[in-house]
XYZ file of C-alpha atoms in Angstrom:
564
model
C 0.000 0.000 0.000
C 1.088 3.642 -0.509
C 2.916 5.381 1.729
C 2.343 9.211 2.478
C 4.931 12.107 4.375
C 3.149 11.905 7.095
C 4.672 8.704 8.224
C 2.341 6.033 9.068
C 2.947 3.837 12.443
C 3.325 0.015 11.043
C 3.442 -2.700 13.680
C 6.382 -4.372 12.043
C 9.179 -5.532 14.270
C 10.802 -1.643 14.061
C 7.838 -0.273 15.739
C 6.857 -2.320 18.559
C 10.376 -2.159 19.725
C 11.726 1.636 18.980
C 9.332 4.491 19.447
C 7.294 3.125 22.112
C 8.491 5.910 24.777
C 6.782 5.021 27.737
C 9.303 6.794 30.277
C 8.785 10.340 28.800
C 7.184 11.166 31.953
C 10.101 10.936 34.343
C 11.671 14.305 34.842
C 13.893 16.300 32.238
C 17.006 15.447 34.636
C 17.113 12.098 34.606
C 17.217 12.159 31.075
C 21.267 14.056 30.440
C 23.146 13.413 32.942
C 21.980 11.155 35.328
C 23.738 8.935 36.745
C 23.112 4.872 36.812
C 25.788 3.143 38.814
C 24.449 2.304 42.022
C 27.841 1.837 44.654
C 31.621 1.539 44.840
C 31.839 -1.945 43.782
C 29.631 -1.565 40.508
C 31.382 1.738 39.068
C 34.550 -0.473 39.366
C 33.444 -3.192 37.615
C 32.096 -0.374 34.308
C 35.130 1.654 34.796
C 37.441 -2.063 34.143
C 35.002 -3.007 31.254
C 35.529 0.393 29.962
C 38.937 0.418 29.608
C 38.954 -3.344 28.408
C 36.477 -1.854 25.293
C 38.587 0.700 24.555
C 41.876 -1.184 24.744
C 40.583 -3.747 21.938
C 39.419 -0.644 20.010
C 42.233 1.313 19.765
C 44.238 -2.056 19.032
C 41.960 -2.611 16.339
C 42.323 0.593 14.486
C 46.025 0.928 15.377
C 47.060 -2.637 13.881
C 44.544 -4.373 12.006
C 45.691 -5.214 8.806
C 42.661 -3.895 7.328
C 41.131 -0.429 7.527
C 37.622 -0.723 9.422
C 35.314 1.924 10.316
C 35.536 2.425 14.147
C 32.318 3.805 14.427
C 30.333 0.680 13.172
C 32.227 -1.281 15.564
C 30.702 0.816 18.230
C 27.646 0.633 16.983
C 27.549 -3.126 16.194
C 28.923 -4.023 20.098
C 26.645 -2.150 21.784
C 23.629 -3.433 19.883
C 24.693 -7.236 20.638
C 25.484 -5.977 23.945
C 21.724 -5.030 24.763
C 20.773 -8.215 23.171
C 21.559 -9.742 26.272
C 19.349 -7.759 28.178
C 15.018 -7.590 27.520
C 13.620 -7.185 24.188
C 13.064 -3.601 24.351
C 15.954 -2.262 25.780
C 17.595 -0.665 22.204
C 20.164 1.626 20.646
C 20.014 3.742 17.976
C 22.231 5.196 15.893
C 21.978 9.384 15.194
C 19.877 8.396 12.219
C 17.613 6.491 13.708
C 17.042 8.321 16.313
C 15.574 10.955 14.024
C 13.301 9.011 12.894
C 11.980 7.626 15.378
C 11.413 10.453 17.843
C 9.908 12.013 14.045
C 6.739 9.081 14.588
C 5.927 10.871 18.278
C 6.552 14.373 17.431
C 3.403 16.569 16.588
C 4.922 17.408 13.074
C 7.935 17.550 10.849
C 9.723 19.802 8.528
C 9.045 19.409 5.269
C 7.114 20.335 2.108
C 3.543 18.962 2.809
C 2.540 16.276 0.215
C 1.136 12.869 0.495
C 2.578 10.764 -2.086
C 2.273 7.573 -3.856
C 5.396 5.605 -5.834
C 3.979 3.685 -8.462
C 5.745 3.019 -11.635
C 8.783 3.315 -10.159
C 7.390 7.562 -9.804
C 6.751 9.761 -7.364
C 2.933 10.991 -7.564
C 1.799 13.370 -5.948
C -1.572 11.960 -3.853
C -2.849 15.541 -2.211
C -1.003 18.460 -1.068
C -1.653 18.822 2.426
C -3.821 21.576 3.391
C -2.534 24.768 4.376
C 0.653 23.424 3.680
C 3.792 25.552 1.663
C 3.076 22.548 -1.280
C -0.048 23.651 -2.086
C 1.079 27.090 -1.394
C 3.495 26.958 -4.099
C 0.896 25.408 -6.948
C 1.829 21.344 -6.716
C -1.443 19.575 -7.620
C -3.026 15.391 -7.287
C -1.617 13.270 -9.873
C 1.659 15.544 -10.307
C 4.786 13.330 -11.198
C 7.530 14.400 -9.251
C 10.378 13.525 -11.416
C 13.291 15.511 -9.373
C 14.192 17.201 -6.199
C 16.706 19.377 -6.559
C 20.083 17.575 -8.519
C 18.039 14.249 -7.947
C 16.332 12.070 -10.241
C 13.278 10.607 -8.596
C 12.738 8.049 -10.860
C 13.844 4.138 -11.523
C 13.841 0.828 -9.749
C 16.150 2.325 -6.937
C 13.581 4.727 -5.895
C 11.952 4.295 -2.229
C 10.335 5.872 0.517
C 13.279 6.422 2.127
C 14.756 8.398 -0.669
C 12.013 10.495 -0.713
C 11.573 11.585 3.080
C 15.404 12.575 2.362
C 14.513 14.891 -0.132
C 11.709 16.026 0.742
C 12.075 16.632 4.541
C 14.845 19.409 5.674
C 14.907 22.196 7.904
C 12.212 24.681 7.922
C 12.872 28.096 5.547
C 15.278 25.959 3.371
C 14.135 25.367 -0.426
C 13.622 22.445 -2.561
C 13.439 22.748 -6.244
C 10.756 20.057 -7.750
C 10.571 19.562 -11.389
C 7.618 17.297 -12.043
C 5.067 16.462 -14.872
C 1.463 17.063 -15.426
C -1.218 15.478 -16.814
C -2.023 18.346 -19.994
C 1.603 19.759 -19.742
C 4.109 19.172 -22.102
C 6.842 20.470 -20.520
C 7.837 19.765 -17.465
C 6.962 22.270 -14.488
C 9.320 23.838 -12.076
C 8.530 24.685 -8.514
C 10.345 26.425 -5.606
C 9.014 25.203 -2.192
C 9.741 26.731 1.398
C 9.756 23.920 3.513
C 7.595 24.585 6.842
C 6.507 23.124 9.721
C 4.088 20.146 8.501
C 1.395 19.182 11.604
C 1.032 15.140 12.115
C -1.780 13.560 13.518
C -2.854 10.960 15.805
C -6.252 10.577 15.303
C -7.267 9.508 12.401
C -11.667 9.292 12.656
C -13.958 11.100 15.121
C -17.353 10.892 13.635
C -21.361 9.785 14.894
C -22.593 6.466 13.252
C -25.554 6.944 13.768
C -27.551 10.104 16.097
C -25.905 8.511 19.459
C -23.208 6.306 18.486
C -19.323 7.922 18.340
C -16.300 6.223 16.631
C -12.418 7.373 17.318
C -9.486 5.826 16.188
C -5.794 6.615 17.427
C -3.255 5.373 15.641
C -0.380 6.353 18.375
C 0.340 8.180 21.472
C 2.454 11.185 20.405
C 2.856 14.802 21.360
C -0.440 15.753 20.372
C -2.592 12.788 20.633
C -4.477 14.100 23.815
C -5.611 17.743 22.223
C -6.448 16.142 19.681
C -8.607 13.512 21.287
C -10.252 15.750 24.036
C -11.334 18.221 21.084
C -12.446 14.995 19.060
C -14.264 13.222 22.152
C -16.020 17.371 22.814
C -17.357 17.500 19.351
C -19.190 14.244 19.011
C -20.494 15.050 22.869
C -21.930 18.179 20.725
C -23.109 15.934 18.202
C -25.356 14.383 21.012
C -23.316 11.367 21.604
C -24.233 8.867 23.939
C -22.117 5.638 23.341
C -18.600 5.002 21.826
C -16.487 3.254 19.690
C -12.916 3.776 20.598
C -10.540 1.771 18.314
C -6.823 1.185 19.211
C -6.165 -1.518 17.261
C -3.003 -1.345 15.529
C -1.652 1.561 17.974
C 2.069 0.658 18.735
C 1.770 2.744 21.819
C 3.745 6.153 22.484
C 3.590 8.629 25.629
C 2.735 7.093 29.099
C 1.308 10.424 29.564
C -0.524 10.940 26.505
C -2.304 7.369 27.593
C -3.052 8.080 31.134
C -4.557 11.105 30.128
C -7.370 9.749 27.636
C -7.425 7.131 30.177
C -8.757 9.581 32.800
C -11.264 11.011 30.204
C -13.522 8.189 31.013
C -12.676 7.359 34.880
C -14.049 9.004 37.630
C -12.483 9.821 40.894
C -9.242 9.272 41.766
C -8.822 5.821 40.821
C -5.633 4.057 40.130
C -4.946 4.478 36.120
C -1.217 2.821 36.206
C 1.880 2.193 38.097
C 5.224 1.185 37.836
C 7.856 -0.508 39.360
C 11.576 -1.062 39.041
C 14.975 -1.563 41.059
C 15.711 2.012 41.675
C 13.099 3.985 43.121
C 13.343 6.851 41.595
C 11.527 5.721 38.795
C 8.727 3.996 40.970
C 4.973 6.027 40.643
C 1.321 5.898 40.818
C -1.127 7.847 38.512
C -4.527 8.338 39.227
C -7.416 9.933 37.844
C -7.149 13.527 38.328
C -9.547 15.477 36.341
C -13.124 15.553 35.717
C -13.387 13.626 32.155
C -15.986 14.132 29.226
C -17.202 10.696 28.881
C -16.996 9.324 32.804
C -20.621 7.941 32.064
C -21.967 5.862 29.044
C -21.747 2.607 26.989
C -18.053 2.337 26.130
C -16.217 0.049 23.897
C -12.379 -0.224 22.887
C -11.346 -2.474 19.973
C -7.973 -4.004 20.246
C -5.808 -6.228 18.733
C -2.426 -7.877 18.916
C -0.539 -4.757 17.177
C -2.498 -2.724 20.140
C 0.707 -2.373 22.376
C 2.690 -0.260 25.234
C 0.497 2.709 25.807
C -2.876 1.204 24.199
C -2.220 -1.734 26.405
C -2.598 1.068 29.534
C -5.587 2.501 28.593
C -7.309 -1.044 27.667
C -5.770 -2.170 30.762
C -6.991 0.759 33.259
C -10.645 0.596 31.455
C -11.356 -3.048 31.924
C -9.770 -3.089 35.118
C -12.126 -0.632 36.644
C -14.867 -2.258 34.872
C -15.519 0.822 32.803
C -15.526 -0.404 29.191
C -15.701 -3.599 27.067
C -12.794 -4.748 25.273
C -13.682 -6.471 21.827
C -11.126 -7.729 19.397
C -7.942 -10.326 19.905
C -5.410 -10.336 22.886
C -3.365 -7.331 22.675
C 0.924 -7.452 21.936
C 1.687 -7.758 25.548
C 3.910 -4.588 26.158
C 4.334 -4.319 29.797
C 8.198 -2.577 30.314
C 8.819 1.214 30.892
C 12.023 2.587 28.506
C 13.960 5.681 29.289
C 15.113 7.741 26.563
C 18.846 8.801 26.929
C 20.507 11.058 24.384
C 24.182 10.352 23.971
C 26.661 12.784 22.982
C 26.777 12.243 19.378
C 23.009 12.329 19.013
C 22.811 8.716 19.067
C 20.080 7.302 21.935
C 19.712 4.512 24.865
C 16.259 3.058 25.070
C 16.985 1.688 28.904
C 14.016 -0.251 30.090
C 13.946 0.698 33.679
C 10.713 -0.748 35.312
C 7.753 -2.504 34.541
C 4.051 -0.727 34.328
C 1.507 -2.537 36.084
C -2.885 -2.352 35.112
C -4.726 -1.184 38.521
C -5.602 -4.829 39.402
C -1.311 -5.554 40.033
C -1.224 -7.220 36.294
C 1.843 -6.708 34.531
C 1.050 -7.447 30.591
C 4.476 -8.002 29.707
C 4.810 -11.403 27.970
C 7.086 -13.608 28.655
C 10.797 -13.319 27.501
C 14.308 -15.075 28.348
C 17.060 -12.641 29.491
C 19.928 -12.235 27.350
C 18.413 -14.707 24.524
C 18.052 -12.499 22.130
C 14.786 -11.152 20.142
C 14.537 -14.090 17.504
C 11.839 -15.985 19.665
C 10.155 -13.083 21.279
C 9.696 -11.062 17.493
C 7.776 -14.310 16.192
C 5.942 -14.817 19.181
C 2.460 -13.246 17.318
C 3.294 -15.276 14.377
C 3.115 -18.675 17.350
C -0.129 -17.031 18.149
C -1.348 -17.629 14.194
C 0.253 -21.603 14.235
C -2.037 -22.384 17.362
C -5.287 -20.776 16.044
C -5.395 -17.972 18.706
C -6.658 -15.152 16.057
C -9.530 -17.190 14.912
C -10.929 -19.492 18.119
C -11.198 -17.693 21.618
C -10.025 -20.569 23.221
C -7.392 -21.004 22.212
C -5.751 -17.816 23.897
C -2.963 -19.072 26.134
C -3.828 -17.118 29.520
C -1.413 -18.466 32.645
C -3.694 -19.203 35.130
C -0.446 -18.143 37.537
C -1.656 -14.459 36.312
C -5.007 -14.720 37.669
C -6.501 -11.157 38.901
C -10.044 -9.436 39.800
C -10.996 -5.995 38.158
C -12.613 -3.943 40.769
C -16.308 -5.381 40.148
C -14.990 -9.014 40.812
C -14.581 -10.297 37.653
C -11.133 -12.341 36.254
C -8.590 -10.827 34.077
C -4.995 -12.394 33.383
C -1.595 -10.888 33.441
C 2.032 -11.723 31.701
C 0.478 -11.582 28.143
C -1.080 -8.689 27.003
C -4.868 -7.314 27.277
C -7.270 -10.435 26.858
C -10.259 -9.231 25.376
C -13.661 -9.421 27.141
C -15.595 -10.304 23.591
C -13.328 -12.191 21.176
C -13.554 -11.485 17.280
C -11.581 -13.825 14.994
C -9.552 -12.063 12.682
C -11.377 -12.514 9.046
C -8.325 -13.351 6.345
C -10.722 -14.340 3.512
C -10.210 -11.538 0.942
C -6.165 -11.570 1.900
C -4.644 -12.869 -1.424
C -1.580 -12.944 -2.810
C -3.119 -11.641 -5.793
C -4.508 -8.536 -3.138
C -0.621 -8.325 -1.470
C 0.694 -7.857 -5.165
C -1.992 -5.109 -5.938
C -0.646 -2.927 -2.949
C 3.189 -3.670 -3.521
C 2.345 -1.609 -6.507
C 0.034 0.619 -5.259
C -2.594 -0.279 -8.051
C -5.843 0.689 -5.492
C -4.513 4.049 -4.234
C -3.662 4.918 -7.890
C -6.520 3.928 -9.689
C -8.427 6.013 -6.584
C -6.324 8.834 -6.693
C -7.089 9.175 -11.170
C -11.294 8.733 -10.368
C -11.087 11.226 -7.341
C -9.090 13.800 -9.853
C -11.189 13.281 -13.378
C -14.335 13.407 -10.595
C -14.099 14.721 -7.566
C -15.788 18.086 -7.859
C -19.184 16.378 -9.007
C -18.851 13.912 -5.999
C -18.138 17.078 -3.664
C -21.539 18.434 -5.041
C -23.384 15.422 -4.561
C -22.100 15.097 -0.976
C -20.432 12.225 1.182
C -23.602 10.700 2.602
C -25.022 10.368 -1.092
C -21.560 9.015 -2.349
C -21.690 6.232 0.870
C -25.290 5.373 -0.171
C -25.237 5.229 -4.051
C -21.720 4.963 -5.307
C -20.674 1.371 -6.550
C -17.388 0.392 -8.131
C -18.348 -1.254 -11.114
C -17.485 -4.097 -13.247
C -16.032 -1.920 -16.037
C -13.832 0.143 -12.862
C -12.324 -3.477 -12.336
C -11.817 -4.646 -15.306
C -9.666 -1.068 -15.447
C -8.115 -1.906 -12.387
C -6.934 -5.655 -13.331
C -5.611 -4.705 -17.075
C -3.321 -2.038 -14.970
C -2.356 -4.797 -12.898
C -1.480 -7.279 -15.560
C 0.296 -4.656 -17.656
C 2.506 -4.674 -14.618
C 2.911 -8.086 -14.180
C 0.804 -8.918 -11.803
C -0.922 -12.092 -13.292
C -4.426 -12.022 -13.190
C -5.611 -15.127 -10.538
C -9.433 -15.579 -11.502
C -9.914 -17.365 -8.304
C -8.089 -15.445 -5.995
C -9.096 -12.391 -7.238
C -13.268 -13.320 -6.762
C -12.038 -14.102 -3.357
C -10.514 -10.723 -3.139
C -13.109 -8.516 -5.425
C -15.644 -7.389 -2.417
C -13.045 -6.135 -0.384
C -11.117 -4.276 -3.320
C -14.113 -2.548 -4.099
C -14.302 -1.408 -0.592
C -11.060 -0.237 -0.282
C -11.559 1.459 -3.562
C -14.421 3.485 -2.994
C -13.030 4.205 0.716
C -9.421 5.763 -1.298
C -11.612 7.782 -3.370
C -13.748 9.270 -0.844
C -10.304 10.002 1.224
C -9.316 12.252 -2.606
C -12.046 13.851 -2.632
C -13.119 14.462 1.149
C -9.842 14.474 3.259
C -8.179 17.585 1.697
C -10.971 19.594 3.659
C -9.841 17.784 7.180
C -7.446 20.803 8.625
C -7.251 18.294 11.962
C -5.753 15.075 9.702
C -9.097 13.409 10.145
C -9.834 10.992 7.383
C -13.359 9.980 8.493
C -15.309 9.082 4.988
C -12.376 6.229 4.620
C -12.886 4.690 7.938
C -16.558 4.670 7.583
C -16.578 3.107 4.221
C -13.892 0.464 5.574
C -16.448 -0.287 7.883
C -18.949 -2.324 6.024
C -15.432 -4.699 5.520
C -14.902 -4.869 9.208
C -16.408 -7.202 11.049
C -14.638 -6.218 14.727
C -16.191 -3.014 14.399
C -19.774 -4.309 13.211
C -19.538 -6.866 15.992
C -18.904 -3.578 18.400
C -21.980 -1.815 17.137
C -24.006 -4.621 18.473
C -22.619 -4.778 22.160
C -23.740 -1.571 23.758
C -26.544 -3.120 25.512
C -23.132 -5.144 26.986
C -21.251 -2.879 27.708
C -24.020 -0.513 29.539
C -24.731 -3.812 31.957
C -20.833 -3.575 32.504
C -20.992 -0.039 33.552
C -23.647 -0.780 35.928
C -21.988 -3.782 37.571
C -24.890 -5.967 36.007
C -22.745 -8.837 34.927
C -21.315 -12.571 36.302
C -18.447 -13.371 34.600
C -16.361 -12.748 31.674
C -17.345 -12.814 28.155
C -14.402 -13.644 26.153
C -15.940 -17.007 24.760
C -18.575 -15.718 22.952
């Protein structure tokens, strides 16, 4: 599938173990400078494996026969270093560091655009709104064939090129030469880059006259504003019940959590806590404020890419009995890092404590010290061998872990957020025929061409007439597979009938996100999400367990649901 500037959050192995900052809270100080060596006896033990590391290095680069860069040594023995340590506990070099502290900041610097690569080209999606792109003229369907001295064409071009060239310091330049559809010449711009706002939530809209739906994608800088002013409109809207969807949220700011957290819990009551050897990094949180939505039928959808910070506020919710959780058993992300900048820009990830759910649970699953990552990354593929994403019981719950939320009723700890309804994850449409379609972005391009040759007559006709009457059509597909086999994806009859309903979805959802989305100052991207609905059957199972979830909120309920 297409990518876009505004990086997207993937729960690949990357995410789940680098920007999931859950020590930002802990004060400034401890953060440059602090200090780590507890006594006498253990600063003389670092201090003799310091100077043992430094004595092989500067043999190394004094007589090796061979010239070696230094500064990949460094790297490469302190990342199997931490491997001996938890999962989580990472280094990263200057580069990456950037980047990923870029996926929890509230924006970026950079020209604005939301792009597609198809045909080994850079196409221009949208410019964002407001942003210095559109400022400067760039336009949907706009081939961007070079940045500056750089050719942004061929089979070497990638995201990663792009964000290079297209992301730089704000008031610099960037010279883009593309091509347009009706041109024929190509088209010179000069962009200012600016500061480009990112966004965490990606839908806040009604359903229907008293059912909300918001989805966060992460916990970043902004993801609270945004959600308090999401959670106050639909209120306005008349809102009595809600949706809230985490699935796929690799987590973020402790913070950020705790504080949409405490949106829906009353009182004072215990949110989270953690707990480590030093006690400095030991505390409670509690409720604190006076929330928007401390009353009403609440749901939260999760899944297992729902990790760190999602697995707090699921955690916190069902423990105090104050929402159902629908979906599969969450990543089980239960260990606090601690971001430390080194002096060279690089960064320490130092997992320092564990967070613990109000009932004492710790949802950290398991791990074996200093045996590396191998077993613990394919641990949610394990899930998949054993059936666990398509029959409840099969869910491996330790009954060691047993605990009681605070109206009595059993949740487990050591592996993630076991949901209260299960849904089985539906893999019917997934094809490989489908998986080729999106390695070359056929869907998003195809939308992007219909949204631009008709987008101001759907605008007219509105979004609620588009959701009712629109239909991708036979002749729209047979469009979309002659694309496809004219780039070599061969056409798979039966794979592709398997796959149709769904591509048609996803289809008319990308075309309504053309057409609609460049109107969204806030980032939302609402008429996708609803359209994607009618393919989703977590969320249609959600809509029908409000009656549920108001007996939960009442303390009308015997035991768990998780079987059904």
């Amino acid at each position: 599938m297409g990518e876009n500037e505004r990086e997207r959050i993937q729960n690949d192995k990357a995410t789940v173990r680098l920007p999931m900052l859950l020590g930002i809270t802990l004060a400034a100080g401890m953060l440059i400078g602090a200090t780590f060596f507890g006594g006498g006896k253990s600063l003389n033990n670092i201090g003799r494996g310091y100077s043992k590391f430094k004595e092989v290095l500067q043999l190394i680069e004094n007589n090796y026969v061979d010239t070696v860069n230094t500064d990949e040594l460094v790297d490469y023995s302190i990342s199997k270093m931490l491997e001996k340590l938890d999962p989580h506990t990472t280094y990263l070099n200057p580069q990456d560091a950037v980047a990923a502290r870029t996926q929890l900041e509230g924006g970026f610097d950079g020209i604005g655009v939301e792009f597609n690569i198809y045909k080994d080209t850079v196409y221009v999606v949208t410019p964002i709104a407001g942003g210095p792109s559109e400022t400067a003229g760039l336009m949907s369907g706009d081939k961007i064939i070079r940045v500056d001295d750089t050719e942004m064409t061929g089979s070497k071009l990638d995201n990663a090129l792009v964000f290079q060239k297209l992301r730089g310091r704000k008031g610099s330049e960037v010279k883009l030469v593309v091509m347009r559809k009706g041109e024929k010449k190509p088209l010179t711009f000069t962009v200012l880059r600016d500061r480009i706002p990112t966004f965490s939530v990606d839908a806040a809209y009604m359903i229907d006259d008293k059912t909300g739906y918001i989805k966060v994608n992460r916990f970043s800088e902004t993801t609270y504003d945004e959600f308090r002013k999401a959670l106050a409109s639909l209120k306005q809207k008349g809102m009595g019940q809600l949706v809230l969807d985490l699935r796929n949220n690799p987590g973020g700011y402790m913070d950020r959590a705790t504080s949409l957290a405490d949106e829906f819990i009353s009182g004072d009551k215990l949110l989270v806590y953690t707990d480590g050897k030093d006690d400095r990094y030991d505390r409670q949180t509690k409720a604190r404020i006076s929330g928007q939505f401390e009353e009403g039928p609440l749901v939260v959808l999760v899944d297992e890419g729902s990790a760190s910070a999602s697995e707090i506020v699921a955690g916190a919710l069902q423990d105090h009995d104050r929402a159902l959780i629908v979906g599969r058993r969450s990543f089980g992300k239960g260990l606090v890092q601690m971001p430390v900048m080194l002096t060279d820009g690089s960064e320490l990830r130092l997992t320092i404590s564990r967070y613990y759910t109000p009932s004492g649970r710790s949802i950290q699953k398991p791990y074996t010290l200093g045996k590396g990552n191998e077993d613990y990354e394919k641990e949610l593929e394990a899930r998949g061998k054993h059936g666990e994403y398509y029959i409840a019981d099969s869910i491996r719950n330790d009954p060691k872990y047993k605990f009681r939320t605070s109206g009595g009723r059993t949740v487990f700890g050591a592996g993630g957020i076991t949901p209260d309804i299960f849904v089985p994850r539906d893999t019917l449409f997934m094809t490989k025929y489908l998986i080729q379609l999106y390695n070359k972005n056929i869907v998003r391009e195809m939308a992007m061409e219909y949204a631009n040759e008709n987008g101001k007559q759907l605008e007219k006709e509105g979004f609620t007439a588009y959701r009712k009457n629109f239909t991708v059509s036979d002749a729209m597909m047979k469009r979309l597979t002659d694309d496809a086999t004219s780039q070599g994806v061969k056409f798979n009859e039966a794979e592709y009938n398997r796959s149709k309903k769904y591509i048609q979805t996803q289809l008319k959802a990308y075309i309504a996100q053309y057409v609609w989305k460049r109107g969204h100052r806030d980032g939302l991207n609402n008429e996708f999400f609803a359209i994607m609905a009618d393919a989703d059957e977590t969320y249609r199972k959600a809509l029908t367990l409000f009656d549920q979830a108001r007996m939960l909120e009442k303390g009308q309920y015997t035991t768990r649901t998780s079987k059904q």
